[in-house]
Each structure stands twice: as C-alpha cells, then as structure tokens.
PDB file of C-alpha atoms in Angstrom:
ATOM      1  CA  MET A 258      20.961  28.492   9.728  1.00  0.00           C
ATOM      2  CA  ARG A 259      23.587  25.986  10.861  1.00  0.00           C
ATOM      3  CA  GLU A 260      22.033  25.849  14.332  1.00  0.00           C
ATOM      4  CA  ALA A 261      18.597  25.129  12.850  1.00  0.00           C
ATOM      5  CA  LEU A 262      20.015  22.339  10.691  1.00  0.00           C
ATOM      6  CA  ALA A 263      21.850  20.914  13.692  1.00  0.00           C
ATOM      7  CA  ARG A 264      18.598  20.878  15.719  1.00  0.00           C
ATOM      8  CA  ILE A 265      16.743  19.144  12.897  1.00  0.00           C
ATOM      9  CA  GLU A 266      19.501  16.532  12.567  1.00  0.00           C
ATOM     10  CA  THR A 267      19.562  15.979  16.340  1.00  0.00           C
ATOM     11  CA  LYS A 268      15.794  15.466  16.396  1.00  0.00           C
ATOM     12  CA  ARG A 269      16.007  13.045  13.455  1.00  0.00           C
ATOM     13  CA  SER A 270      18.731  11.047  15.241  1.00  0.00           C
ATOM     14  CA  GLN A 271      16.688  10.883  18.449  1.00  0.00           C
ATOM     15  CA  ASN A 272      13.617   9.715  16.533  1.00  0.00           C
ATOM     16  CA  GLN A 273      15.596   6.802  15.096  1.00  0.00           C
ATOM     17  CA  THR A 274      15.692   5.166  18.527  1.00  0.00           C
ATOM     18  CA  SER A 275      12.581   6.532  20.231  1.00  0.00           C
ATOM     19  CA  VAL A 276       8.925   5.541  20.326  1.00  0.00           C
ATOM     20  CA  ARG A 277       8.173   8.876  18.624  1.00  0.00           C
ATOM     21  CA  GLY A 278      10.143   7.690  15.601  1.00  0.00           C
ATOM     22  CA  GLY A 279       7.941   4.610  15.355  1.00  0.00           C
ATOM     23  CA  LEU A 280       4.791   6.712  15.559  1.00  0.00           C
ATOM     24  CA  ASP A 281       6.107   9.086  12.893  1.00  0.00           C
ATOM     25  CA  PHE A 282       6.888   6.096  10.647  1.00  0.00           C
ATOM     26  CA  GLU A 283       3.412   4.636  11.219  1.00  0.00           C
ATOM     27  CA  ASP A 284       1.873   8.011  10.276  1.00  0.00           C
ATOM     28  CA  ALA A 285       3.981   8.109   7.102  1.00  0.00           C
ATOM     29  CA  VAL A 286       2.879   4.584   6.118  1.00  0.00           C
ATOM     30  CA  ILE A 287      -0.776   5.420   6.766  1.00  0.00           C
ATOM     31  CA  SER A 288      -0.519   8.597   4.675  1.00  0.00           C
ATOM     32  CA  PHE A 289       1.135   6.700   1.825  1.00  0.00           C
ATOM     33  CA  VAL A 290      -1.461   3.892   1.823  1.00  0.00           C
ATOM     34  CA  ARG A 291      -4.326   6.377   1.985  1.00  0.00           C
ATOM     35  CA  ALA A 292      -2.951   8.300  -1.014  1.00  0.00           C
ATOM     36  CA  ALA A 293      -2.214   5.109  -2.972  1.00  0.00           C
ATOM     37  CA  THR A 294      -5.733   3.737  -2.533  1.00  0.00           C
ATOM     38  CA  GLN A 295      -7.661   6.961  -2.999  1.00  0.00           C
ATOM     39  CA  GLY A 296     -10.372   6.419  -5.592  1.00  0.00           C
ATOM     40  CA  ALA A 297     -10.374   2.624  -5.214  1.00  0.00           C
ATOM     41  CA  PRO A 298     -13.641   0.910  -4.188  1.00  0.00           C
ATOM     42  CA  CYS A 299     -12.577   0.676  -0.554  1.00  0.00           C
ATOM     43  CA  VAL A 300     -12.590   2.456   2.781  1.00  0.00           C
ATOM     44  CA  PHE A 301      -9.348   3.026   4.693  1.00  0.00           C
ATOM     45  CA  ASP A 302      -9.506   3.254   8.496  1.00  0.00           C
ATOM     46  CA  ILE A 303      -6.795   3.824  11.091  1.00  0.00           C
ATOM     47  CA  THR A 304      -7.284   1.169  13.769  1.00  0.00           C
ATOM     48  CA  SER A 305      -4.109   1.275  15.866  1.00  0.00           C
ATOM     49  CA  THR A 306      -5.874   2.744  18.913  1.00  0.00           C
ATOM     50  CA  THR A 307      -9.061   0.665  18.802  1.00  0.00           C
ATOM     51  CA  ALA A 308      -9.623  -2.926  19.843  1.00  0.00           C
ATOM     52  CA  GLY A 309     -10.507  -5.404  17.137  1.00  0.00           C
ATOM     53  CA  VAL A 310     -12.225  -8.791  17.041  1.00  0.00           C
ATOM     54  CA  GLY A 311      -9.749 -10.285  19.492  1.00  0.00           C
ATOM     55  CA  ARG A 312      -9.977  -7.249  21.798  1.00  0.00           C
ATOM     56  CA  CYS A 313      -6.349  -6.415  21.076  1.00  0.00           C
ATOM     57  CA  LYS A 314      -4.987  -3.509  19.053  1.00  0.00           C
ATOM     58  CA  LYS A 315      -2.919  -5.371  16.464  1.00  0.00           C
ATOM     59  CA  GLY A 316      -3.363  -3.930  13.010  1.00  0.00           C
ATOM     60  CA  ASP A 317      -2.450  -0.273  12.486  1.00  0.00           C
ATOM     61  CA  ALA A 318      -4.919   0.249   9.637  1.00  0.00           C
ATOM     62  CA  ILE A 319      -7.454  -1.679   7.592  1.00  0.00           C
ATOM     63  CA  LEU A 320      -8.458  -1.285   3.976  1.00  0.00           C
ATOM     64  CA  ARG A 321     -11.934  -2.749   3.468  1.00  0.00           C
ATOM     65  CA  PHE A 322     -13.576  -3.124   0.065  1.00  0.00           C
ATOM     66  CA  THR A 323     -16.986  -1.463  -0.394  1.00  0.00           C
ATOM     67  CA  ASP A 324     -20.127  -2.843  -2.041  1.00  0.00           C
ATOM     68  CA  GLU A 325     -18.877  -1.444  -5.348  1.00  0.00           C
ATOM     69  CA  SER A 326     -16.231  -4.173  -5.387  1.00  0.00           C
ATOM     70  CA  ALA A 327     -16.570  -7.879  -6.105  1.00  0.00           C
ATOM     71  CA  PHE A 328     -14.718  -8.349  -2.803  1.00  0.00           C
ATOM     72  CA  ALA A 329     -17.157  -6.293  -0.671  1.00  0.00           C
ATOM     73  CA  GLY A 330     -16.375  -6.474   3.037  1.00  0.00           C
ATOM     74  CA  THR A 331     -13.000  -8.146   2.540  1.00  0.00           C
ATOM     75  CA  GLY A 332     -10.046  -6.414   4.162  1.00  0.00           C
ATOM     76  CA  VAL A 333      -6.296  -5.899   4.000  1.00  0.00           C
ATOM     77  CA  VAL A 334      -4.601  -5.066   7.305  1.00  0.00           C
ATOM     78  CA  PHE A 335      -1.441  -2.962   7.527  1.00  0.00           C
ATOM     79  CA  GLU A 336       1.277  -3.069  10.193  1.00  0.00           C
ATOM     80  CA  ALA A 337       4.092  -0.510  10.255  1.00  0.00           C
ATOM     81  CA  LYS A 338       7.203  -1.183  12.357  1.00  0.00           C
ATOM     82  CA  HIS A 339      10.242   0.917  13.151  1.00  0.00           C
ATOM     83  CA  ASP A 340      11.745  -1.760  15.393  1.00  0.00           C
ATOM     84  CA  ALA A 341      14.984  -3.659  14.780  1.00  0.00           C
ATOM     85  CA  THR A 342      13.834  -6.675  16.831  1.00  0.00           C
ATOM     86  CA  TYR A 343      11.454  -7.856  14.094  1.00  0.00           C
ATOM     87  CA  THR A 344      12.598 -10.942  12.216  1.00  0.00           C
ATOM     88  CA  ILE A 345      10.776 -12.379   9.216  1.00  0.00           C
ATOM     89  CA  GLN A 346       9.000 -14.929  11.423  1.00  0.00           C
ATOM     90  CA  ARG A 347       8.047 -12.362  14.033  1.00  0.00           C
ATOM     91  CA  ALA A 348       6.659 -10.089  11.289  1.00  0.00           C
ATOM     92  CA  LEU A 349       4.611 -12.966   9.851  1.00  0.00           C
ATOM     93  CA  ASP A 350       3.289 -13.863  13.317  1.00  0.00           C
ATOM     94  CA  GLU A 351       2.341 -10.214  13.895  1.00  0.00           C
ATOM     95  CA  LEU A 352       0.511 -10.093  10.568  1.00  0.00           C
ATOM     96  CA  ASP A 353      -1.340 -13.354  11.257  1.00  0.00           C
ATOM     97  CA  ALA A 354      -2.521 -11.955  14.598  1.00  0.00           C
ATOM     98  CA  ALA A 355      -3.460  -8.616  13.003  1.00  0.00           C
ATOM     99  CA  ARG A 356      -5.391 -10.351  10.192  1.00  0.00           C
ATOM    100  CA  LYS A 357      -7.329 -12.375  12.736  1.00  0.00           C
ATOM    101  CA  ASN A 358      -7.910  -9.356  14.987  1.00  0.00           C
ATOM    102  CA  ARG A 359      -9.151  -7.134  12.136  1.00  0.00           C
ATOM    103  CA  ASP A 360     -10.956  -9.913  10.218  1.00  0.00           C
ATOM    104  CA  ALA A 361      -8.783  -9.348   7.149  1.00  0.00           C
ATOM    105  CA  ALA A 362      -8.037 -11.730   4.296  1.00  0.00           C
ATOM    106  CA  ALA A 363      -4.554 -10.342   3.622  1.00  0.00           C
ATOM    107  CA  GLY A 364      -1.883  -8.331   5.407  1.00  0.00           C
ATOM    108  CA  VAL A 365       0.980  -5.993   4.561  1.00  0.00           C
ATOM    109  CA  PHE A 366       3.854  -5.544   7.013  1.00  0.00           C
ATOM    110  CA  VAL A 367       5.918  -2.408   6.356  1.00  0.00           C
ATOM    111  CA  MET A 368       9.353  -2.433   7.978  1.00  0.00           C
ATOM    112  CA  ALA A 369      11.408   0.754   8.262  1.00  0.00           C
ATOM    113  CA  ARG A 370      14.501   0.246   6.123  1.00  0.00           C
ATOM    114  CA  SER A 371      16.581   1.987   8.786  1.00  0.00           C
ATOM    115  CA  HIS A 372      15.706  -0.752  11.289  1.00  0.00           C
ATOM    116  CA  ALA A 373      15.526  -3.831   9.055  1.00  0.00           C
ATOM    117  CA  SER A 374      18.047  -6.611   9.476  1.00  0.00           C
ATOM    118  CA  ASP A 375      20.261  -7.681   6.577  1.00  0.00           C
ATOM    119  CA  VAL A 376      18.023 -10.702   5.924  1.00  0.00           C
ATOM    120  CA  PHE A 377      14.675  -8.893   6.032  1.00  0.00           C
ATOM    121  CA  PRO A 378      13.279  -8.954   2.463  1.00  0.00           C
ATOM    122  CA  ARG A 379      12.863  -5.808   0.402  1.00  0.00           C
ATOM    123  CA  SER A 380       9.575  -7.284  -0.717  1.00  0.00           C
ATOM    124  CA  ALA A 381       8.226 -10.816  -0.367  1.00  0.00           C
ATOM    125  CA  ARG A 382       4.945 -12.706  -0.230  1.00  0.00           C
ATOM    126  CA  PHE A 383       4.239 -15.488   2.246  1.00  0.00           C
ATOM    127  CA  GLY A 384       0.759 -16.882   1.585  1.00  0.00           C
ATOM    128  CA  SER A 385      -1.676 -14.037   2.314  1.00  0.00           C
ATOM    129  CA  ASN A 386       1.022 -11.897   3.924  1.00  0.00           C
ATOM    130  CA  VAL A 387       3.295  -9.360   2.247  1.00  0.00           C
ATOM    131  CA  LEU A 388       6.501  -8.052   3.817  1.00  0.00           C
ATOM    132  CA  VAL A 389       8.097  -4.911   2.468  1.00  0.00           C
ATOM    133  CA  MET A 390      10.920  -2.582   3.473  1.00  0.00           C
ATOM    134  CA  TRP A 391      10.305   1.140   3.035  1.00  0.00           C
ATOM    135  CA  ASP A 392      12.173   4.359   3.789  1.00  0.00           C
ATOM    136  CA  ASP A 393       9.845   7.326   4.200  1.00  0.00           C
ATOM    137  CA  GLN A 394      12.801   9.639   3.468  1.00  0.00           C
ATOM    138  CA  ASP A 395      13.770   7.920   0.183  1.00  0.00           C
ATOM    139  CA  PRO A 396      11.317   8.215  -2.727  1.00  0.00           C
ATOM    140  CA  ALA A 397      13.216   5.451  -4.547  1.00  0.00           C
ATOM    141  CA  THR A 398      11.566   2.934  -2.168  1.00  0.00           C
ATOM    142  CA  ASP A 399       8.012   4.198  -2.823  1.00  0.00           C
ATOM    143  CA  ALA A 400       7.508   1.819  -5.747  1.00  0.00           C
ATOM    144  CA  SER A 401       8.127  -1.183  -3.476  1.00  0.00           C
ATOM    145  CA  LEU A 402       5.515  -0.042  -0.972  1.00  0.00           C
ATOM    146  CA  HIS A 403       3.041   0.766  -3.721  1.00  0.00           C
ATOM    147  CA  ALA A 404       3.525  -2.706  -5.229  1.00  0.00           C
ATOM    148  CA  ALA A 405       3.044  -4.307  -1.779  1.00  0.00           C
ATOM    149  CA  ILE A 406      -0.237  -2.417  -1.322  1.00  0.00           C
ATOM    150  CA  LEU A 407      -1.504  -3.601  -4.721  1.00  0.00           C
ATOM    151  CA  LEU A 408      -0.381  -7.157  -3.992  1.00  0.00           C
ATOM    152  CA  GLY A 409      -2.189  -7.097  -0.641  1.00  0.00           C
ATOM    153  CA  MET A 410      -5.340  -5.900  -2.390  1.00  0.00           C
ATOM    154  CA  ALA A 411      -5.001  -8.651  -4.988  1.00  0.00           C
ATOM    155  CA  LEU A 412      -4.532 -11.339  -2.325  1.00  0.00           C
ATOM    156  CA  VAL A 413      -8.069 -10.860  -1.015  1.00  0.00           C
ATOM    157  CA  MET A 414      -9.165 -13.092  -3.909  1.00  0.00           C
ATOM    158  CA  ARG A 415      -7.487 -16.120  -2.330  1.00  0.00           C
TER     159      ARG A 415
END
C-alpha cells in the first residue's frame, strides 16, 4: 500500500513540471466547463487541436450559443494553463488572440493555482476577458471557476 501511494505521489510531482501535467489540467478544465454548462442553450466544443479563423490553435475550447438563445452564434473561448510563465498581461494577450482565432465575444483564462504567481488574480474581469485561478484537486476553488464561466457567458451581451 505504501509503495502504491509513493508511486502515485511521484507521478503527481512529475506532472507538476511536465507537459503531461498541463494536458491533464486542460482536460480537467474542459470536463468542469462541460458539466457546468450542460443543459444551457449552447454547444461546447474542444478546439485545442484544430486550427481556427487565424489558422492557429489558440483557444482550448469554445462555448457557442445555439439558436435557442438570444445570443445565437456568439461564443466564449476557454484557455487553460498550467504554466508559471504566464503573467496577467500575457494571459490577456493569449485570450485576445484566442477570441480572435475562435471568433468569440468573450474569453475565460483558467490558470492552475499551483503555477500562478503571487500577483495573478483569483478572479478578475478585464473588458471581455475573465481570469481565474483554479485547483482541480481542491473543490473549494470550484465556485470561482463556476462564477468565471457564468461571467464569460454573460459578457457575450457586450
């Protein structure tokens, strides 16, 4: 039992600094957003591996409102990062590029709490962009991500 726990802890530590950890975090964000928006008048698509309008791959996922909504066709793009090099400005620049690439009116940037700097906001809005810190291992941070998703959806009215 101790050996199994040690292997799990070793893997978790390695994922904190590897590309695999970033992909696992992105998957967790996508799963959370999908669950949070289930039943809403929108379609949620994973777009991280497909080129967008600008022929780049910025924008991990897009939430696009259906014809049942007053905002039909309008989208909210999501970016998930597990990368300590992201500053507030770099996150905003990434979201602006992702919004343009995915033809989205609003964007939500989800930063892994484990990699966020001391000055990265827990949750903040900058125009049509929302920045939020989230820890996929800590349910206490789920409310912040849920609020950021709802705020992103509300910002499509702007």
